[in-house]
Short mmCIF file of C-alpha atoms and ligand atoms in Angstrom, two decimals:
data_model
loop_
_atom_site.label_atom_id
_atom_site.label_comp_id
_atom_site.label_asym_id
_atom_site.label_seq_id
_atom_site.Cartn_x
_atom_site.Cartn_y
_atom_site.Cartn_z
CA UNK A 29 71.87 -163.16 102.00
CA UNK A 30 70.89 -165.67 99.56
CA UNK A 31 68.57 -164.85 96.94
CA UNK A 32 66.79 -161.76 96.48
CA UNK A 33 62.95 -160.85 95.51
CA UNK A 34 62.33 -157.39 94.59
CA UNK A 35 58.66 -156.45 94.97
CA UNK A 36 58.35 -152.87 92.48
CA UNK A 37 54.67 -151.40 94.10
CA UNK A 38 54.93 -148.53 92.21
CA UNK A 39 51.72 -147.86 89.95
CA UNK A 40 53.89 -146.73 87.19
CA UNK A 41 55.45 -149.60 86.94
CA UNK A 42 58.13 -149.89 84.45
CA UNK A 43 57.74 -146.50 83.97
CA UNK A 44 58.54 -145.52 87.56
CA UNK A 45 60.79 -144.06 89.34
CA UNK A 46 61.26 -147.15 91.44
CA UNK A 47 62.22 -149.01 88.79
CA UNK A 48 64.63 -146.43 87.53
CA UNK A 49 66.22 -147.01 90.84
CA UNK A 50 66.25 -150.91 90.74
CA UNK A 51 68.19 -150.54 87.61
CA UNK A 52 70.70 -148.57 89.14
CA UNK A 53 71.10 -151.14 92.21
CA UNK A 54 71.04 -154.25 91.09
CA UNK A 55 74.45 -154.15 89.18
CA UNK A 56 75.64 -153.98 92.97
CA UNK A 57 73.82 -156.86 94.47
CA UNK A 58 76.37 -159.68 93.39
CA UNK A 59 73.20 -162.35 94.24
CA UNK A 60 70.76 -163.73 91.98
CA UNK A 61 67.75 -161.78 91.98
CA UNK A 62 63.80 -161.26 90.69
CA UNK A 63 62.01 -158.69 90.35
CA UNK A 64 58.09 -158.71 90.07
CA UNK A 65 55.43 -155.90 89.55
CA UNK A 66 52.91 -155.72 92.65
CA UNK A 67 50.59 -153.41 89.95
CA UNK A 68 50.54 -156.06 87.24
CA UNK A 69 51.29 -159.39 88.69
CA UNK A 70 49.31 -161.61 90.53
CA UNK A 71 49.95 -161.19 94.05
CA UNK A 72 49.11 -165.07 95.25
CA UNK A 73 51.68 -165.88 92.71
CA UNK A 74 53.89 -163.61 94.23
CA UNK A 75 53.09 -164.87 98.12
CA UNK A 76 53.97 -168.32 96.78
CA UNK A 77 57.44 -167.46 95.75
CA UNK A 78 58.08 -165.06 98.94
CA UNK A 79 59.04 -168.47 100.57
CA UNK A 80 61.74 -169.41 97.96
CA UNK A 81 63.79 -166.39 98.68
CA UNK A 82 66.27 -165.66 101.58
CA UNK A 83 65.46 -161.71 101.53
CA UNK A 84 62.69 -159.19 100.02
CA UNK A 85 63.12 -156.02 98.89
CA UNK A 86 59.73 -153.71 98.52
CA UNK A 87 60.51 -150.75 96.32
CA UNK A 88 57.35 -148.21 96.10
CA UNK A 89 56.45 -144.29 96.17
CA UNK A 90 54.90 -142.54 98.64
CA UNK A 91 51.20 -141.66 97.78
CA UNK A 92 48.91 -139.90 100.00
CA UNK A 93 51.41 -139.87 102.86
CA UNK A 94 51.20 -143.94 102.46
CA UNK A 95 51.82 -146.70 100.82
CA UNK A 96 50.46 -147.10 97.23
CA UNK A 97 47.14 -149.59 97.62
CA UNK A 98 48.87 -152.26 95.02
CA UNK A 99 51.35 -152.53 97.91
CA UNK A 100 48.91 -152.51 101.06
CA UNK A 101 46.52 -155.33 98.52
CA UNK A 102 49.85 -157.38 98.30
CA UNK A 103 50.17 -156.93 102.03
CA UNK A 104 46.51 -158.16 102.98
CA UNK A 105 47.46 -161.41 100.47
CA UNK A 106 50.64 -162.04 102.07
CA UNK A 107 49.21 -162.22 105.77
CA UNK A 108 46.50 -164.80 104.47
CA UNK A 109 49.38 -166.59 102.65
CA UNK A 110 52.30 -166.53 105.14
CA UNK A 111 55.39 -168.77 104.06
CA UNK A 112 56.52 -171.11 106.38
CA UNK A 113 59.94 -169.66 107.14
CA UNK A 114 59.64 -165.94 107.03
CA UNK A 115 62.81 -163.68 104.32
CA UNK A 116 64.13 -160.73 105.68
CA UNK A 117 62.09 -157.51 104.20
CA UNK A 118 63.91 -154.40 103.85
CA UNK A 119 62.75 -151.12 102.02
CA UNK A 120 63.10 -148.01 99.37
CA UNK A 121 60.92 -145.65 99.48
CA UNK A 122 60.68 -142.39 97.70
CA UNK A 123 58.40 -139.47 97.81
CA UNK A 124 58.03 -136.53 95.67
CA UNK A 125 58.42 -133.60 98.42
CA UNK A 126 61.95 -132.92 99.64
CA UNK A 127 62.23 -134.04 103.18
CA UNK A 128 62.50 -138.07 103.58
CA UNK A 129 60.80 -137.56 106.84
CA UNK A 130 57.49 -137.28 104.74
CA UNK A 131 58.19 -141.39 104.18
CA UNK A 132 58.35 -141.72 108.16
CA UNK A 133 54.40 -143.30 108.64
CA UNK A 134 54.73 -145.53 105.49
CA UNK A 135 58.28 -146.80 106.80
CA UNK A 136 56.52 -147.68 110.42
CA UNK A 137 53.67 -148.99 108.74
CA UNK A 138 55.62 -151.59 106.87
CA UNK A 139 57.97 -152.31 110.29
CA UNK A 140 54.28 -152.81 111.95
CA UNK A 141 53.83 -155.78 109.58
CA UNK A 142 57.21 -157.08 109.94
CA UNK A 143 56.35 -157.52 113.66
CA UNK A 144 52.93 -158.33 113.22
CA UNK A 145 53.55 -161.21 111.10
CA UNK A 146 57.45 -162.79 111.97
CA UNK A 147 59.14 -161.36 109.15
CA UNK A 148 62.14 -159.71 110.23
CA UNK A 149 62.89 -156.26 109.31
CA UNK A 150 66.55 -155.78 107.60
CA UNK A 151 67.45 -152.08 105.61
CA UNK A 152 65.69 -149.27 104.68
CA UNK A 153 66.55 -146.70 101.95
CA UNK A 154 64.44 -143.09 102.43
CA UNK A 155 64.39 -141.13 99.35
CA UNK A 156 63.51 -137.52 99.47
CA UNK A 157 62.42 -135.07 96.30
CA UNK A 158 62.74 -138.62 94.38
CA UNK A 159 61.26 -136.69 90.89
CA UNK A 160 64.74 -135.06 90.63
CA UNK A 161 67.48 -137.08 92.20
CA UNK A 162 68.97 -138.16 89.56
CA UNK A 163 69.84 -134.50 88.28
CA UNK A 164 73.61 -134.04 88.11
CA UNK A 165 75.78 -133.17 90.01
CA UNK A 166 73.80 -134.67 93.17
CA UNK A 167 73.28 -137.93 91.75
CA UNK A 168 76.12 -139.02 92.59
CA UNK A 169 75.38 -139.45 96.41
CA UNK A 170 71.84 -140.75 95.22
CA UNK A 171 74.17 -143.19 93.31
CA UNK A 172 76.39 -143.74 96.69
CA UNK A 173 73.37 -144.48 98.83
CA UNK A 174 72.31 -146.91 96.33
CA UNK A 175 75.62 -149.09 96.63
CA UNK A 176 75.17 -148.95 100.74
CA UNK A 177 71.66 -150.44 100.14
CA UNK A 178 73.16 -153.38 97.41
CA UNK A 179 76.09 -154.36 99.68
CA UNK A 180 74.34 -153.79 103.09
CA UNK A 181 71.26 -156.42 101.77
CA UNK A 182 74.01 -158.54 100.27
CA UNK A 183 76.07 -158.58 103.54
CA UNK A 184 73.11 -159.26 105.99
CA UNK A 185 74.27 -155.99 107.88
CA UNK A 186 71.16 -153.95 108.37
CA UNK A 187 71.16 -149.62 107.57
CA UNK A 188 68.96 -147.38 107.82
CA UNK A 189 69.85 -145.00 105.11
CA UNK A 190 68.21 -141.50 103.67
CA UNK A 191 69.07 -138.93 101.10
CA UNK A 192 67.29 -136.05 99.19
CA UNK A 193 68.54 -133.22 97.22
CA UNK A 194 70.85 -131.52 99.28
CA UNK A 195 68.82 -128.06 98.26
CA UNK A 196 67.03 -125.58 100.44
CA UNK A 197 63.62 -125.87 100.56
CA UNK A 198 62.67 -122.14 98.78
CA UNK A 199 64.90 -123.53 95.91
CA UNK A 200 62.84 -127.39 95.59
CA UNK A 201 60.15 -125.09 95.25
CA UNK A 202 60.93 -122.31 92.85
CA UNK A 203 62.12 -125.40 90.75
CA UNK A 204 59.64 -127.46 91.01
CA UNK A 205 57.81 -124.84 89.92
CA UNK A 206 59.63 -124.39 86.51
CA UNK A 207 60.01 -128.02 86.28
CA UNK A 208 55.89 -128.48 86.12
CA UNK A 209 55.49 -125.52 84.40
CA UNK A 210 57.78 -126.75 81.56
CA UNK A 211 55.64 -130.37 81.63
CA UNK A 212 52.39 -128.93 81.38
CA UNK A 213 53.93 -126.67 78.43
CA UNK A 214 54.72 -129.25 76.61
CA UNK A 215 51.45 -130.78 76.77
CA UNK A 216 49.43 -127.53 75.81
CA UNK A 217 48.83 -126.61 79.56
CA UNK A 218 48.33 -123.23 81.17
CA UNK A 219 49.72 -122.99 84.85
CA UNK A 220 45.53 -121.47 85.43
CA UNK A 221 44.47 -124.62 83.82
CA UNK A 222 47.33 -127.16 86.07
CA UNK A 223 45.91 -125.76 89.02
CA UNK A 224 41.83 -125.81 88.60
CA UNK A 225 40.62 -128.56 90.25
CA UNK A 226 39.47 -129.88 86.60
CA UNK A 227 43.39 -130.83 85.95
CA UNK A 228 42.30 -134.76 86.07
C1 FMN B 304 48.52 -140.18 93.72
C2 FMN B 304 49.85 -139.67 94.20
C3 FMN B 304 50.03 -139.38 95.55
C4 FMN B 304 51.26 -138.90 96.00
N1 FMN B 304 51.40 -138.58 97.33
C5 FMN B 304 52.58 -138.08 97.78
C6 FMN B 304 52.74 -137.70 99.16
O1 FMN B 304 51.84 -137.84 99.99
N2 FMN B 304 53.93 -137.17 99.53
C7 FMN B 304 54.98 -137.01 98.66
O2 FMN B 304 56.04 -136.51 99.07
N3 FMN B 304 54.86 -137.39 97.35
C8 FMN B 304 53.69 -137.92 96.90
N4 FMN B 304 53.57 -138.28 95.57
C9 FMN B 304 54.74 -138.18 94.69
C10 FMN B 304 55.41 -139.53 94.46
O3 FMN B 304 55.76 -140.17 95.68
C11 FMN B 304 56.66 -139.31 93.61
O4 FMN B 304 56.27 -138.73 92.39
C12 FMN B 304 57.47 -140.56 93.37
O5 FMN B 304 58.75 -140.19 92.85
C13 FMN B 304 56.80 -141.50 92.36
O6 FMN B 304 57.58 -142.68 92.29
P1 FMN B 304 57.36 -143.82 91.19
O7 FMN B 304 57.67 -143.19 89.85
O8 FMN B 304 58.30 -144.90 91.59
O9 FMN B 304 55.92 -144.25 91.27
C14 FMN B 304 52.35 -138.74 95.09
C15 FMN B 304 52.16 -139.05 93.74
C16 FMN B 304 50.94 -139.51 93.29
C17 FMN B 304 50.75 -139.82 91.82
#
C-alpha cells in the first residue's frame, strides 16, 4: 500500500465514534494518509482525489441496518465519477447493538459496489456494541483489532476482522439501560419521557 484516503461517513462527524476510532489507528498505519468528512465535504471533490490514492478506507456507523445516506450519496457520485485506475477499498464499520453480525447487509452492500464497479475489495473491520468499546478493561482487544486493521491495509494482506464487547447479551442490555438512563438524566429526562414517541 501506498497512500491512504480515509472516507469518515459518519453523520457525527468529528464528533463520532468513527473518528474516535481513526484516531486510534492511524498512529499504526506507517503511510501517509487523508482523511475527509463524507457529511461535510464535497463529495465530487472527494471522487477526484479517490484516483490519487493507492487504497481507501470508508469508516461509517450502521444506521437503520445500512449504511448512513452521506455514505450511499458519496457512493452514487463515485459511480458517475469513476477514476481511471480503481484503489483498493476496505472497511470499519460499527453499530450500536452488540452482535457485529447486525453490520452483515451494509458490509455486502459495499462488496456489491466493489464488484459492480472494478474496485477491489481489501479488509474489513466489524465493530459490535461500538457506543462502549472503548470501556476498560475490553478496550484493549478493541485496541488489538485496530493494529490488525493498520498493518493488514499497510501490508496489502487482506482480513476480515470483528470484535464486540465480549459481554452476554442480558448484561449489554441491563447496561445499556443504565448507561441511557444516566444520559437522559443529565439532560432533565424521564425514562417515560425517553421512550414516548415525542423523544425527537
Ligand atoms: C439514526 C440511527 C440509526 C441507527 N441504526 C442502527 C442499527 O440499525 N443497528 C445498530 O446496531 N445500531 C444503529 N445505530 C447506532 C449507531 O450505529 C452507533 O451509535 C454508532 O456507534 C454510531 O457511530 P458514529 O458515532 O461513528 O456515528 C443507529 C444510530 C442512529 C443515530
Amino acid at each position: 500500500m501506498d497512500k491512504l484516503l480515509i472516507l469518515n461517513g459518519s453523520p457525527r462527524a468529528l464528533r463520532s465514534n468513527s473518528q474516535k476510532f481513526i484516531e486510534m489507528m492511524t498512529p499504526h498505519l506507517g503511510c501517509e494518509w487523508e482523511e475527509c468528512f463524507l457529511f461535510t465535504q464535497n463529495h465530487r471533490e472527494i471522487c477526484d482525489k479517490v484516483k490519487e490514492y493507492s487504497d481507501v478506507l470508508f469508516v461509517f456507523p450502521l444506521y437503520v441496518d445500512s449504511l448512513p445516506c452521506c455514505v450511499l450519496e458519496f457512493l452514487d457520485c463515485l459511480c458517475q465519477n469513476l477514476p481511471d485506475s480503481r484503489p483498493t477499498v476496505h472497511l470499519m464499520i460499527n453499530c450500536g447493538f452488540l452482535e457485529t453480525e447486525q453490520n452483515s447487509i451494509a458490509i455486502k452492500t459495499l462488496q456489491f459496489f466493489c464488484k459492480k464497479y472494478g474496485f477491489p475489495f481489501g479488509s474489513c473491520l466489524s465493530i459490535g456494541s461500538g457506543e462502549a468499546i472503548l470501556t476498560p478493561p475490553f478496550d484493549m482487544l478493541f485496541k488489538l483489532n485496530l493494529k490488525k486493521l493498520a498493518k493488514s491495509i499497510k501490508n496489502s494482506a487482506p482480513l476480515t476482522l470483528s470484535i464486540a464487547l465480549p459481554i452476554s447479551k442480558e448484561r449489554f442490555v441491563a447496561e445499556s439501560e443504565k448507561f441511557w438512563l444516566r444520559a437522559g438524566e443529565k439532560n432533565g429526562l424521564t425514562k417515560e419521557q425517553m421512550q414516548s414517541p415525542n423523544i425527537e
